[in-house]
Amino acid sequence: MTDPVKTIGETLVDGLKARDVSCVFGIPGVHTVELYRGLAASGIRHVTPRHEQGAGFMADGYARVSGKPGVAFVITGPGLTNTLTPMAQARADSVPMLVVSGANAQSSLGKGMGHLHELPDQHALAQTVALTSQHVAKAEELEPALNKAFSPFSSGRPGPTHIQIPLDVAGSAATGLSAPKVTEAPPVEVALVQQAARLLAAAKHPVILAGGGAKRAGEALRALAERLDAPVVQTANARGLMYQHPLGVPASPSLKAVRSLIEGADVVLALGSEFGPTDYDMYATGEWPQMQQLIRVDICDQQLDRHAAALPIRAEAAGFAAELLAALPAECAGSGGEARATETRAAAFEEIGADYRGQVALLGAMREAMPGSLMVGDSTQPIYAGNLFYDHDRPGGWFNAATGYGALGYAIPAAIGAAIAAPNRPVICIVGDGGAQFSLPEVMTAVDENLSITFVIWNNQGYREIATSMEDVGVAVIGCDPTPPSFAATARSFGIPHVSVTTDPADVATAIAKNLGQGPRIVEVTAPGFTPAEE
């Protein structure tokens, strides 16, 4: 008896499993039924968000923590357009994500006949955001589409990719798939490693800039910094790499104190940093740290072309750091690194101001109350403060959407993805009352999945940071006071615990550390001058 012929939808699922996909985030629809045919029997976990945007942000959080691509299944038309915002955030932050969508029947595409979920050109729309978007029109196109979608995840700067399968194609007979092709980044030229080693070994005041691309280079980075006696400035996505290390500078290079450190260096080594304005010029002054000699290491050759460097090197940061360490002499010329780092930390902390120093104290209390946690954030005051200055206790454990694309509504679903990727890690989601209202229903996904996430809602009853920005430039404040719900009543409707506390770090730490049982919970932190809504 011969095995039954599989459909393209079933074979797609086989192809995902062969590429080590173990979780899919998605909402089934009539245009993706055939994509789900083989999913239940595959062993791949399916997580159902409340909105396709939630699916994309969950895939993002999952990818950042697991190191594997996050995968989302979405329907034709609105499913895809709802996912474009998470795809844009993933592209800005180099997060590996695959979005698989349906598409209308082939005979209807581009004809404007008013079919359900119809777009003028869905494929072209996805191409504006995705690194690559593949349209599968027949069985033999599925395997090349999978290979092309997964290639950027292992060979270059990752980001979102997309595959669309028309509804009249997904259920048709498929051909078998070959073993997945793994595309590797080209090896680093030995001559470039040696050249970088010579420059750095002779540097008297070197500085290292670590970006998100270096977040898996922790051990090699620390050893490299110690060999060179070089302070390490960590952008927001690199926090945790040098926790409490005397050479660590967990502060934004937008701060004057940090810029002064960088400009005083005779050689700067940048590892996996995009040099994005939201890290290096968040105050939009148009100024840029002036560097005497820059060695820039990045996996993306296009990135290397965007900023002039004395020595641009295309390489993956962790591997390059290890090779560079091996090429350096046992004794290098650098000196005074710890003193420079100490001075910069103190000046940067003073520079952020009293309000933000209070926010940083709050973050530190959360970290101490729940050590080793994943802190996932949205655009809200504690996150802004932390991106300017905060030292987290594990690499990759501090990430948020307040840099890069800056999408509100990110934190709640991204925290869910993070919790699924690391079920034994505590997760703290930090979100403002305004941002929470973008994606509050997604908390029910955490309830469904029984995830131990502490949702910390910073409640100042509106968009306080925006209101302040309007006031600073003499614009009448309007539209910044959306009324929040009663989060206590909301938590009760979700069937989860709720605790209300002041901004006192000790109170917040007590609430975070309190054992409220398995599953999600809400800790509402009420900003000074505001009172939480009654139940």
PDB file of N, CA and C in Angstrom, residues 25-117:
ATOM      1  N   PHE A  25       2.799  30.660  15.683  1.00  0.00           N
ATOM      2  CA  PHE A  25       1.807  31.575  16.233  1.00  0.00           C
ATOM      3  C   PHE A  25       0.837  31.953  15.126  1.00  0.00           C
ATOM      4  N   GLY A  26      -0.446  31.779  15.360  1.00  0.00           N
ATOM      5  CA  GLY A  26      -1.366  32.112  14.279  1.00  0.00           C
ATOM      6  C   GLY A  26      -2.826  31.981  14.652  1.00  0.00           C
ATOM      7  N   ILE A  27      -3.662  32.598  13.806  1.00  0.00           N
ATOM      8  CA  ILE A  27      -5.110  32.513  13.926  1.00  0.00           C
ATOM      9  C   ILE A  27      -5.634  31.868  12.649  1.00  0.00           C
ATOM     10  N   PRO A  28      -6.200  30.676  12.722  1.00  0.00           N
ATOM     11  CA  PRO A  28      -6.694  30.024  11.508  1.00  0.00           C
ATOM     12  C   PRO A  28      -7.817  30.833  10.859  1.00  0.00           C
ATOM     13  N   GLY A  29      -7.911  30.716   9.558  1.00  0.00           N
ATOM     14  CA  GLY A  29      -8.981  31.363   8.811  1.00  0.00           C
ATOM     15  C   GLY A  29      -9.339  30.528   7.596  1.00  0.00           C
ATOM     16  N   VAL A  30     -10.409  30.893   6.933  1.00  0.00           N
ATOM     17  CA  VAL A  30     -10.857  30.082   5.796  1.00  0.00           C
ATOM     18  C   VAL A  30      -9.806  30.032   4.694  1.00  0.00           C
ATOM     19  N   HIS A  31      -8.929  31.030   4.636  1.00  0.00           N
ATOM     20  CA  HIS A  31      -7.913  31.034   3.584  1.00  0.00           C
ATOM     21  C   HIS A  31      -6.614  30.352   4.011  1.00  0.00           C
ATOM     22  N   THR A  32      -6.562  29.815   5.217  1.00  0.00           N
ATOM     23  CA  THR A  32      -5.363  29.081   5.643  1.00  0.00           C
ATOM     24  C   THR A  32      -5.688  27.686   6.159  1.00  0.00           C
ATOM     25  N   VAL A  33      -6.903  27.242   5.950  1.00  0.00           N
ATOM     26  CA  VAL A  33      -7.291  25.910   6.441  1.00  0.00           C
ATOM     27  C   VAL A  33      -6.321  24.847   5.954  1.00  0.00           C
ATOM     28  N   GLU A  34      -5.918  24.910   4.678  1.00  0.00           N
ATOM     29  CA  GLU A  34      -5.035  23.881   4.133  1.00  0.00           C
ATOM     30  C   GLU A  34      -3.622  23.953   4.716  1.00  0.00           C
ATOM     31  N   LEU A  35      -3.221  25.107   5.222  1.00  0.00           N
ATOM     32  CA  LEU A  35      -1.917  25.194   5.878  1.00  0.00           C
ATOM     33  C   LEU A  35      -1.939  24.464   7.217  1.00  0.00           C
ATOM     34  N   TYR A  36      -3.131  24.342   7.788  1.00  0.00           N
ATOM     35  CA  TYR A  36      -3.280  23.699   9.100  1.00  0.00           C
ATOM     36  C   TYR A  36      -3.513  22.188   8.991  1.00  0.00           C
ATOM     37  N   ARG A  37      -3.705  21.679   7.784  1.00  0.00           N
ATOM     38  CA  ARG A  37      -4.052  20.258   7.639  1.00  0.00           C
ATOM     39  C   ARG A  37      -3.032  19.345   8.309  1.00  0.00           C
ATOM     40  N   GLY A  38      -1.756  19.641   8.162  1.00  0.00           N
ATOM     41  CA  GLY A  38      -0.740  18.758   8.741  1.00  0.00           C
ATOM     42  C   GLY A  38      -0.183  19.223  10.057  1.00  0.00           C
ATOM     43  N   LEU A  39      -0.683  20.337  10.582  1.00  0.00           N
ATOM     44  CA  LEU A  39      -0.059  20.932  11.763  1.00  0.00           C
ATOM     45  C   LEU A  39      -0.327  20.133  13.039  1.00  0.00           C
ATOM     46  N   ALA A  40      -1.552  19.667  13.220  1.00  0.00           N
ATOM     47  CA  ALA A  40      -1.913  18.984  14.466  1.00  0.00           C
ATOM     48  C   ALA A  40      -1.087  17.725  14.690  1.00  0.00           C
ATOM     49  N   ALA A  41      -0.791  17.003  13.612  1.00  0.00           N
ATOM     50  CA  ALA A  41      -0.054  15.749  13.739  1.00  0.00           C
ATOM     51  C   ALA A  41       1.459  15.941  13.690  1.00  0.00           C
ATOM     52  N   SER A  42       1.918  17.170  13.483  1.00  0.00           N
ATOM     53  CA  SER A  42       3.344  17.413  13.262  1.00  0.00           C
ATOM     54  C   SER A  42       4.166  17.463  14.536  1.00  0.00           C
ATOM     55  N   GLY A  43       3.510  17.743  15.669  1.00  0.00           N
ATOM     56  CA  GLY A  43       4.249  17.960  16.904  1.00  0.00           C
ATOM     57  C   GLY A  43       4.672  19.397  17.093  1.00  0.00           C
ATOM     58  N   ILE A  44       4.413  20.243  16.100  1.00  0.00           N
ATOM     59  CA  ILE A  44       4.719  21.668  16.232  1.00  0.00           C
ATOM     60  C   ILE A  44       3.640  22.318  17.101  1.00  0.00           C
ATOM     61  N   ARG A  45       4.051  23.050  18.087  1.00  0.00           N
ATOM     62  CA  ARG A  45       3.118  23.727  18.979  1.00  0.00           C
ATOM     63  C   ARG A  45       2.444  24.893  18.258  1.00  0.00           C
ATOM     64  N   HIS A  46       1.146  25.032  18.450  1.00  0.00           N
ATOM     65  CA  HIS A  46       0.418  26.167  17.881  1.00  0.00           C
ATOM     66  C   HIS A  46      -0.103  27.037  19.017  1.00  0.00           C
ATOM     67  N   VAL A  47       0.177  28.328  18.936  1.00  0.00           N
ATOM     68  CA  VAL A  47      -0.262  29.294  19.942  1.00  0.00           C
ATOM     69  C   VAL A  47      -1.183  30.296  19.247  1.00  0.00           C
ATOM     70  N   THR A  48      -2.367  30.494  19.829  1.00  0.00           N
ATOM     71  CA  THR A  48      -3.375  31.356  19.215  1.00  0.00           C
ATOM     72  C   THR A  48      -3.419  32.719  19.905  1.00  0.00           C
ATOM     73  N   PRO A  49      -2.974  33.769  19.217  1.00  0.00           N
ATOM     74  CA  PRO A  49      -3.107  35.125  19.763  1.00  0.00           C
ATOM     75  C   PRO A  49      -4.530  35.634  19.572  1.00  0.00           C
ATOM     76  N   ARG A  50      -4.770  36.878  19.936  1.00  0.00           N
ATOM     77  CA  ARG A  50      -6.100  37.476  19.743  1.00  0.00           C
ATOM     78  C   ARG A  50      -6.138  38.389  18.537  1.00  0.00           C
ATOM     79  N   HIS A  51      -5.008  38.608  17.893  1.00  0.00           N
ATOM     80  CA  HIS A  51      -4.914  39.509  16.748  1.00  0.00           C
ATOM     81  C   HIS A  51      -3.647  39.119  15.993  1.00  0.00           C
ATOM     82  N   GLU A  52      -3.661  39.261  14.668  1.00  0.00           N
ATOM     83  CA  GLU A  52      -2.471  38.873  13.903  1.00  0.00           C
ATOM     84  C   GLU A  52      -1.249  39.706  14.267  1.00  0.00           C
ATOM     85  N   GLN A  53      -1.454  40.956  14.671  1.00  0.00           N
ATOM     86  CA  GLN A  53      -0.309  41.736  15.133  1.00  0.00           C
ATOM     87  C   GLN A  53       0.328  41.053  16.339  1.00  0.00           C
ATOM     88  N   GLY A  54      -0.518  40.497  17.219  1.00  0.00           N
ATOM     89  CA  GLY A  54      -0.004  39.747  18.352  1.00  0.00           C
ATOM     90  C   GLY A  54       0.802  38.543  17.913  1.00  0.00           C
ATOM     91  N   ALA A  55       0.355  37.865  16.852  1.00  0.00           N
ATOM     92  CA  ALA A  55       1.098  36.709  16.339  1.00  0.00           C
ATOM     93  C   ALA A  55       2.506  37.117  15.920  1.00  0.00           C
ATOM     94  N   GLY A  56       2.600  38.249  15.224  1.00  0.00           N
ATOM     95  CA  GLY A  56       3.905  38.714  14.773  1.00  0.00           C
ATOM     96  C   GLY A  56       4.815  39.111  15.917  1.00  0.00           C
ATOM     97  N   PHE A  57       4.273  39.831  16.897  1.00  0.00           N
ATOM     98  CA  PHE A  57       5.091  40.242  18.032  1.00  0.00           C
ATOM     99  C   PHE A  57       5.483  39.044  18.896  1.00  0.00           C
ATOM    100  N   MET A  58       4.596  38.047  19.014  1.00  0.00           N
ATOM    101  CA  MET A  58       4.957  36.825  19.737  1.00  0.00           C
ATOM    102  C   MET A  58       6.103  36.116  19.026  1.00  0.00           C
ATOM    103  N   ALA A  59       6.033  36.051  17.713  1.00  0.00           N
ATOM    104  CA  ALA A  59       7.113  35.426  16.942  1.00  0.00           C
ATOM    105  C   ALA A  59       8.424  36.176  17.153  1.00  0.00           C
ATOM    106  N   ASP A  60       8.345  37.501  17.255  1.00  0.00           N
ATOM    107  CA  ASP A  60       9.526  38.335  17.496  1.00  0.00           C
ATOM    108  C   ASP A  60      10.145  38.005  18.855  1.00  0.00           C
ATOM    109  N   GLY A  61       9.334  38.031  19.926  1.00  0.00           N
ATOM    110  CA  GLY A  61       9.856  37.731  21.258  1.00  0.00           C
ATOM    111  C   GLY A  61      10.420  36.323  21.352  1.00  0.00           C
ATOM    112  N   TYR A  62       9.748  35.382  20.711  1.00  0.00           N
ATOM    113  CA  TYR A  62      10.215  34.000  20.685  1.00  0.00           C
ATOM    114  C   TYR A  62      11.584  33.908  20.018  1.00  0.00           C
ATOM    115  N   ALA A  63      11.744  34.592  18.891  1.00  0.00           N
ATOM    116  CA  ALA A  63      13.003  34.528  18.150  1.00  0.00           C
ATOM    117  C   ALA A  63      14.153  35.155  18.935  1.00  0.00           C
ATOM    118  N   ARG A  64      13.902  36.286  19.586  1.00  0.00           N
ATOM    119  CA  ARG A  64      14.973  36.960  20.322  1.00  0.00           C
ATOM    120  C   ARG A  64      15.516  36.096  21.454  1.00  0.00           C
ATOM    121  N   VAL A  65      14.640  35.311  22.059  1.00  0.00           N
ATOM    122  CA  VAL A  65      15.064  34.502  23.206  1.00  0.00           C
ATOM    123  C   VAL A  65      15.595  33.141  22.768  1.00  0.00           C
ATOM    124  N   SER A  66      14.952  32.516  21.811  1.00  0.00           N
ATOM    125  CA  SER A  66      15.345  31.161  21.404  1.00  0.00           C
ATOM    126  C   SER A  66      16.535  31.148  20.449  1.00  0.00           C
ATOM    127  N   GLY A  67      16.711  32.243  19.691  1.00  0.00           N
ATOM    128  CA  GLY A  67      17.733  32.256  18.643  1.00  0.00           C
ATOM    129  C   GLY A  67      17.270  31.603  17.368  1.00  0.00           C
ATOM    130  N   LYS A  68      16.059  31.040  17.376  1.00  0.00           N
ATOM    131  CA  LYS A  68      15.489  30.418  16.188  1.00  0.00           C
ATOM    132  C   LYS A  68      14.465  31.375  15.569  1.00  0.00           C
ATOM    133  N   PRO A  69      14.170  31.233  14.279  1.00  0.00           N
ATOM    134  CA  PRO A  69      13.157  32.119  13.687  1.00  0.00           C
ATOM    135  C   PRO A  69      11.783  31.903  14.310  1.00  0.00           C
ATOM    136  N   GLY A  70      11.090  33.000  14.589  1.00  0.00           N
ATOM    137  CA  GLY A  70       9.698  32.918  14.999  1.00  0.00           C
ATOM    138  C   GLY A  70       8.822  32.805  13.768  1.00  0.00           C
ATOM    139  N   VAL A  71       7.812  31.971  13.832  1.00  0.00           N
ATOM    140  CA  VAL A  71       6.975  31.697  12.662  1.00  0.00           C
ATOM    141  C   VAL A  71       5.530  32.059  12.970  1.00  0.00           C
ATOM    142  N   ALA A  72       4.892  32.770  12.031  1.00  0.00           N
ATOM    143  CA  ALA A  72       3.488  33.152  12.169  1.00  0.00           C
ATOM    144  C   ALA A  72       2.714  32.692  10.945  1.00  0.00           C
ATOM    145  N   PHE A  73       1.538  32.117  11.170  1.00  0.00           N
ATOM    146  CA  PHE A  73       0.592  31.765  10.109  1.00  0.00           C
ATOM    147  C   PHE A  73      -0.541  32.796  10.133  1.00  0.00           C
ATOM    148  N   VAL A  74      -0.775  33.469   9.014  1.00  0.00           N
ATOM    149  CA  VAL A  74      -1.835  34.480   8.970  1.00  0.00           C
ATOM    150  C   VAL A  74      -2.632  34.335   7.685  1.00  0.00           C
ATOM    151  N   ILE A  75      -3.849  34.858   7.716  1.00  0.00           N
ATOM    152  CA  ILE A  75      -4.718  34.736   6.560  1.00  0.00           C
ATOM    153  C   ILE A  75      -4.369  35.776   5.497  1.00  0.00           C
ATOM    154  N   THR A  76      -4.992  35.623   4.375  1.00  0.00           N
ATOM    155  CA  THR A  76      -4.886  36.550   3.257  1.00  0.00           C
ATOM    156  C   THR A  76      -5.385  37.941   3.660  1.00  0.00           C
ATOM    157  N   GLY A  77      -4.897  38.970   3.016  1.00  0.00           N
ATOM    158  CA  GLY A  77      -5.430  40.320   3.194  1.00  0.00           C
ATOM    159  C   GLY A  77      -5.210  40.883   4.574  1.00  0.00           C
ATOM    160  N   PRO A  78      -6.261  41.023   5.414  1.00  0.00           N
ATOM    161  CA  PRO A  78      -6.093  41.662   6.726  1.00  0.00           C
ATOM    162  C   PRO A  78      -5.132  40.921   7.637  1.00  0.00           C
ATOM    163  N   GLY A  79      -5.030  39.617   7.511  1.00  0.00           N
ATOM    164  CA  GLY A  79      -4.058  38.887   8.328  1.00  0.00           C
ATOM    165  C   GLY A  79      -2.642  39.334   8.028  1.00  0.00           C
ATOM    166  N   LEU A  80      -2.346  39.474   6.740  1.00  0.00           N
ATOM    167  CA  LEU A  80      -1.019  39.915   6.334  1.00  0.00           C
ATOM    168  C   LEU A  80      -0.794  41.380   6.685  1.00  0.00           C
ATOM    169  N   THR A  81      -1.779  42.243   6.417  1.00  0.00           N
ATOM    170  CA  THR A  81      -1.570  43.665   6.721  1.00  0.00           C
ATOM    171  C   THR A  81      -1.458  43.899   8.229  1.00  0.00           C
ATOM    172  N   ASN A  82      -2.187  43.126   9.036  1.00  0.00           N
ATOM    173  CA  ASN A  82      -2.055  43.253  10.489  1.00  0.00           C
ATOM    174  C   ASN A  82      -0.672  42.842  10.985  1.00  0.00           C
ATOM    175  N   THR A  83       0.013  42.028  10.206  1.00  0.00           N
ATOM    176  CA  THR A  83       1.325  41.516  10.615  1.00  0.00           C
ATOM    177  C   THR A  83       2.470  42.377  10.089  1.00  0.00           C
ATOM    178  N   LEU A  84       2.166  43.326   9.227  1.00  0.00           N
ATOM    179  CA  LEU A  84       3.231  44.153   8.659  1.00  0.00           C
ATOM    180  C   LEU A  84       3.965  44.971   9.726  1.00  0.00           C
ATOM    181  N   THR A  85       3.243  45.456  10.743  1.00  0.00           N
ATOM    182  CA  THR A  85       3.911  46.229  11.799  1.00  0.00           C
ATOM    183  C   THR A  85       4.929  45.384  12.554  1.00  0.00           C
ATOM    184  N   PRO A  86       4.584  44.179  13.027  1.00  0.00           N
ATOM    185  CA  PRO A  86       5.622  43.340  13.636  1.00  0.00           C
ATOM    186  C   PRO A  86       6.771  43.012  12.685  1.00  0.00           C
ATOM    187  N   MET A  87       6.472  42.830  11.412  1.00  0.00           N
ATOM    188  CA  MET A  87       7.538  42.551  10.458  1.00  0.00           C
ATOM    189  C   MET A  87       8.490  43.741  10.366  1.00  0.00           C
ATOM    190  N   ALA A  88       7.928  44.947  10.389  1.00  0.00           N
ATOM    191  CA  ALA A  88       8.772  46.141  10.325  1.00  0.00           C
ATOM    192  C   ALA A  88       9.635  46.269  11.575  1.00  0.00           C
ATOM    193  N   GLN A  89       9.073  45.963  12.744  1.00  0.00           N
ATOM    194  CA  GLN A  89       9.864  45.991  13.989  1.00  0.00           C
ATOM    195  C   GLN A  89      10.974  44.951  13.922  1.00  0.00           C
ATOM    196  N   ALA A  90      10.658  43.766  13.409  1.00  0.00           N
ATOM    197  CA  ALA A  90      11.663  42.709  13.298  1.00  0.00           C
ATOM    198  C   ALA A  90      12.770  43.103  12.323  1.00  0.00           C
ATOM    199  N   ARG A  91      12.402  43.775  11.260  1.00  0.00           N
ATOM    200  CA  ARG A  91      13.423  44.205  10.304  1.00  0.00           C
ATOM    201  C   ARG A  91      14.342  45.252  10.930  1.00  0.00           C
ATOM    202  N   ALA A  92      13.763  46.188  11.669  1.00  0.00           N
ATOM    203  CA  ALA A  92      14.563  47.233  12.308  1.00  0.00           C
ATOM    204  C   ALA A  92      15.546  46.654  13.313  1.00  0.00           C
ATOM    205  N   ASP A  93      15.152  45.575  14.003  1.00  0.00           N
ATOM    206  CA  ASP A  93      15.986  45.002  15.064  1.00  0.00           C
ATOM    207  C   ASP A  93      16.675  43.705  14.655  1.00  0.00           C
ATOM    208  N   SER A  94      16.654  43.374  13.357  1.00  0.00           N
ATOM    209  CA  SER A  94      17.351  42.182  12.838  1.00  0.00           C
ATOM    210  C   SER A  94      16.899  40.904  13.530  1.00  0.00           C
ATOM    211  N   VAL A  95      15.594  40.731  13.631  1.00  0.00           N
ATOM    212  CA  VAL A  95      15.016  39.564  14.293  1.00  0.00           C
ATOM    213  C   VAL A  95      14.543  38.557  13.241  1.00  0.00           C
ATOM    214  N   PRO A  96      14.959  37.297  13.316  1.00  0.00           N
ATOM    215  CA  PRO A  96      14.533  36.309  12.329  1.00  0.00           C
ATOM    216  C   PRO A  96      13.063  35.931  12.501  1.00  0.00           C
ATOM    217  N   MET A  97      12.265  36.152  11.479  1.00  0.00           N
ATOM    218  CA  MET A  97      10.827  35.883  11.536  1.00  0.00           C
ATOM    219  C   MET A  97      10.345  35.425  10.167  1.00  0.00           C
ATOM    220  N   LEU A  98       9.556  34.368  10.144  1.00  0.00           N
ATOM    221  CA  LEU A  98       8.914  33.915   8.908  1.00  0.00           C
ATOM    222  C   LEU A  98       7.415  34.061   9.051  1.00  0.00           C
ATOM    223  N   VAL A  99       6.810  34.801   8.131  1.00  0.00           N
ATOM    224  CA  VAL A  99       5.360  34.932   8.069  1.00  0.00           C
ATOM    225  C   VAL A  99       4.872  34.132   6.870  1.00  0.00           C
ATOM    226  N   VAL A 100       4.001  33.174   7.134  1.00  0.00           N
ATOM    227  CA  VAL A 100       3.382  32.382   6.068  1.00  0.00           C
ATOM    228  C   VAL A 100       1.934  32.822   5.965  1.00  0.00           C
ATOM    229  N   SER A 101       1.547  33.295   4.797  1.00  0.00           N
ATOM    230  CA  SER A 101       0.180  33.777   4.627  1.00  0.00           C
ATOM    231  C   SER A 101      -0.503  33.042   3.487  1.00  0.00           C
ATOM    232  N   GLY A 102      -1.820  33.051   3.532  1.00  0.00           N
ATOM    233  CA  GLY A 102      -2.584  32.631   2.383  1.00  0.00           C
ATOM    234  C   GLY A 102      -2.561  33.733   1.337  1.00  0.00           C
ATOM    235  N   ALA A 103      -3.142  33.450   0.201  1.00  0.00           N
ATOM    236  CA  ALA A 103      -3.356  34.432  -0.868  1.00  0.00           C
ATOM    237  C   ALA A 103      -4.622  34.017  -1.602  1.00  0.00           C
ATOM    238  N   ASN A 104      -5.281  34.956  -2.227  1.00  0.00           N
ATOM    239  CA  ASN A 104      -6.486  34.616  -2.975  1.00  0.00           C
ATOM    240  C   ASN A 104      -6.167  33.681  -4.133  1.00  0.00           C
ATOM    241  N   ALA A 105      -7.210  33.068  -4.663  1.00  0.00           N
ATOM    242  CA  ALA A 105      -7.037  32.140  -5.783  1.00  0.00           C
ATOM    243  C   ALA A 105      -6.272  32.819  -6.913  1.00  0.00           C
ATOM    244  N   GLN A 106      -5.427  32.062  -7.560  1.00  0.00           N
ATOM    245  CA  GLN A 106      -4.532  32.630  -8.573  1.00  0.00           C
ATOM    246  C   GLN A 106      -5.278  33.357  -9.681  1.00  0.00           C
ATOM    247  N   SER A 107      -6.407  32.809 -10.081  1.00  0.00           N
ATOM    248  CA  SER A 107      -7.133  33.408 -11.203  1.00  0.00           C
ATOM    249  C   SER A 107      -7.706  34.776 -10.870  1.00  0.00           C
ATOM    250  N   SER A 108      -7.779  35.102  -9.565  1.00  0.00           N
ATOM    251  CA  SER A 108      -8.380  36.367  -9.163  1.00  0.00           C
ATOM    252  C   SER A 108      -7.359  37.461  -8.872  1.00  0.00           C
ATOM    253  N   LEU A 109      -6.086  37.097  -8.773  1.00  0.00           N
ATOM    254  CA  LEU A 109      -5.079  38.041  -8.297  1.00  0.00           C
ATOM    255  C   LEU A 109      -4.943  39.249  -9.225  1.00  0.00           C
ATOM    256  N   GLY A 110      -4.991  40.423  -8.625  1.00  0.00           N
ATOM    257  CA  GLY A 110      -4.777  41.661  -9.359  1.00  0.00           C
ATOM    258  C   GLY A 110      -5.938  42.135 -10.197  1.00  0.00           C
ATOM    259  N   LYS A 111      -7.093  41.485 -10.093  1.00  0.00           N
ATOM    260  CA  LYS A 111      -8.217  41.832 -10.982  1.00  0.00           C
ATOM    261  C   LYS A 111      -9.257  42.735 -10.312  1.00  0.00           C
ATOM    262  N   GLY A 112      -9.170  42.933  -9.012  1.00  0.00           N
ATOM    263  CA  GLY A 112     -10.076  43.860  -8.349  1.00  0.00           C
ATOM    264  C   GLY A 112     -11.542  43.493  -8.468  1.00  0.00           C
ATOM    265  N   MET A 113     -11.846  42.216  -8.288  1.00  0.00           N
ATOM    266  CA  MET A 113     -13.220  41.732  -8.450  1.00  0.00           C
ATOM    267  C   MET A 113     -14.001  41.731  -7.131  1.00  0.00           C
ATOM    268  N   GLY A 114     -13.357  42.154  -6.038  1.00  0.00           N
ATOM    269  CA  GLY A 114     -14.062  42.236  -4.762  1.00  0.00           C
ATOM    270  C   GLY A 114     -14.133  40.941  -4.005  1.00  0.00           C
ATOM    271  N   HIS A 115     -13.156  40.061  -4.216  1.00  0.00           N
ATOM    272  CA  HIS A 115     -13.126  38.807  -3.468  1.00  0.00           C
ATOM    273  C   HIS A 115     -12.799  39.054  -1.995  1.00  0.00           C
ATOM    274  N   LEU A 116     -13.190  38.121  -1.141  1.00  0.00           N
ATOM    275  CA  LEU A 116     -12.907  38.222   0.280  1.00  0.00           C
ATOM    276  C   LEU A 116     -11.406  38.379   0.511  1.00  0.00           C
ATOM    277  N   HIS A 117     -11.038  39.346   1.344  1.00  0.00           N
ATOM    278  CA  HIS A 117      -9.644  39.603   1.730  1.00  0.00           C
ATOM    279  C   HIS A 117      -8.767  40.062   0.558  1.00  0.00           C
TER     280      HIS A 117
END
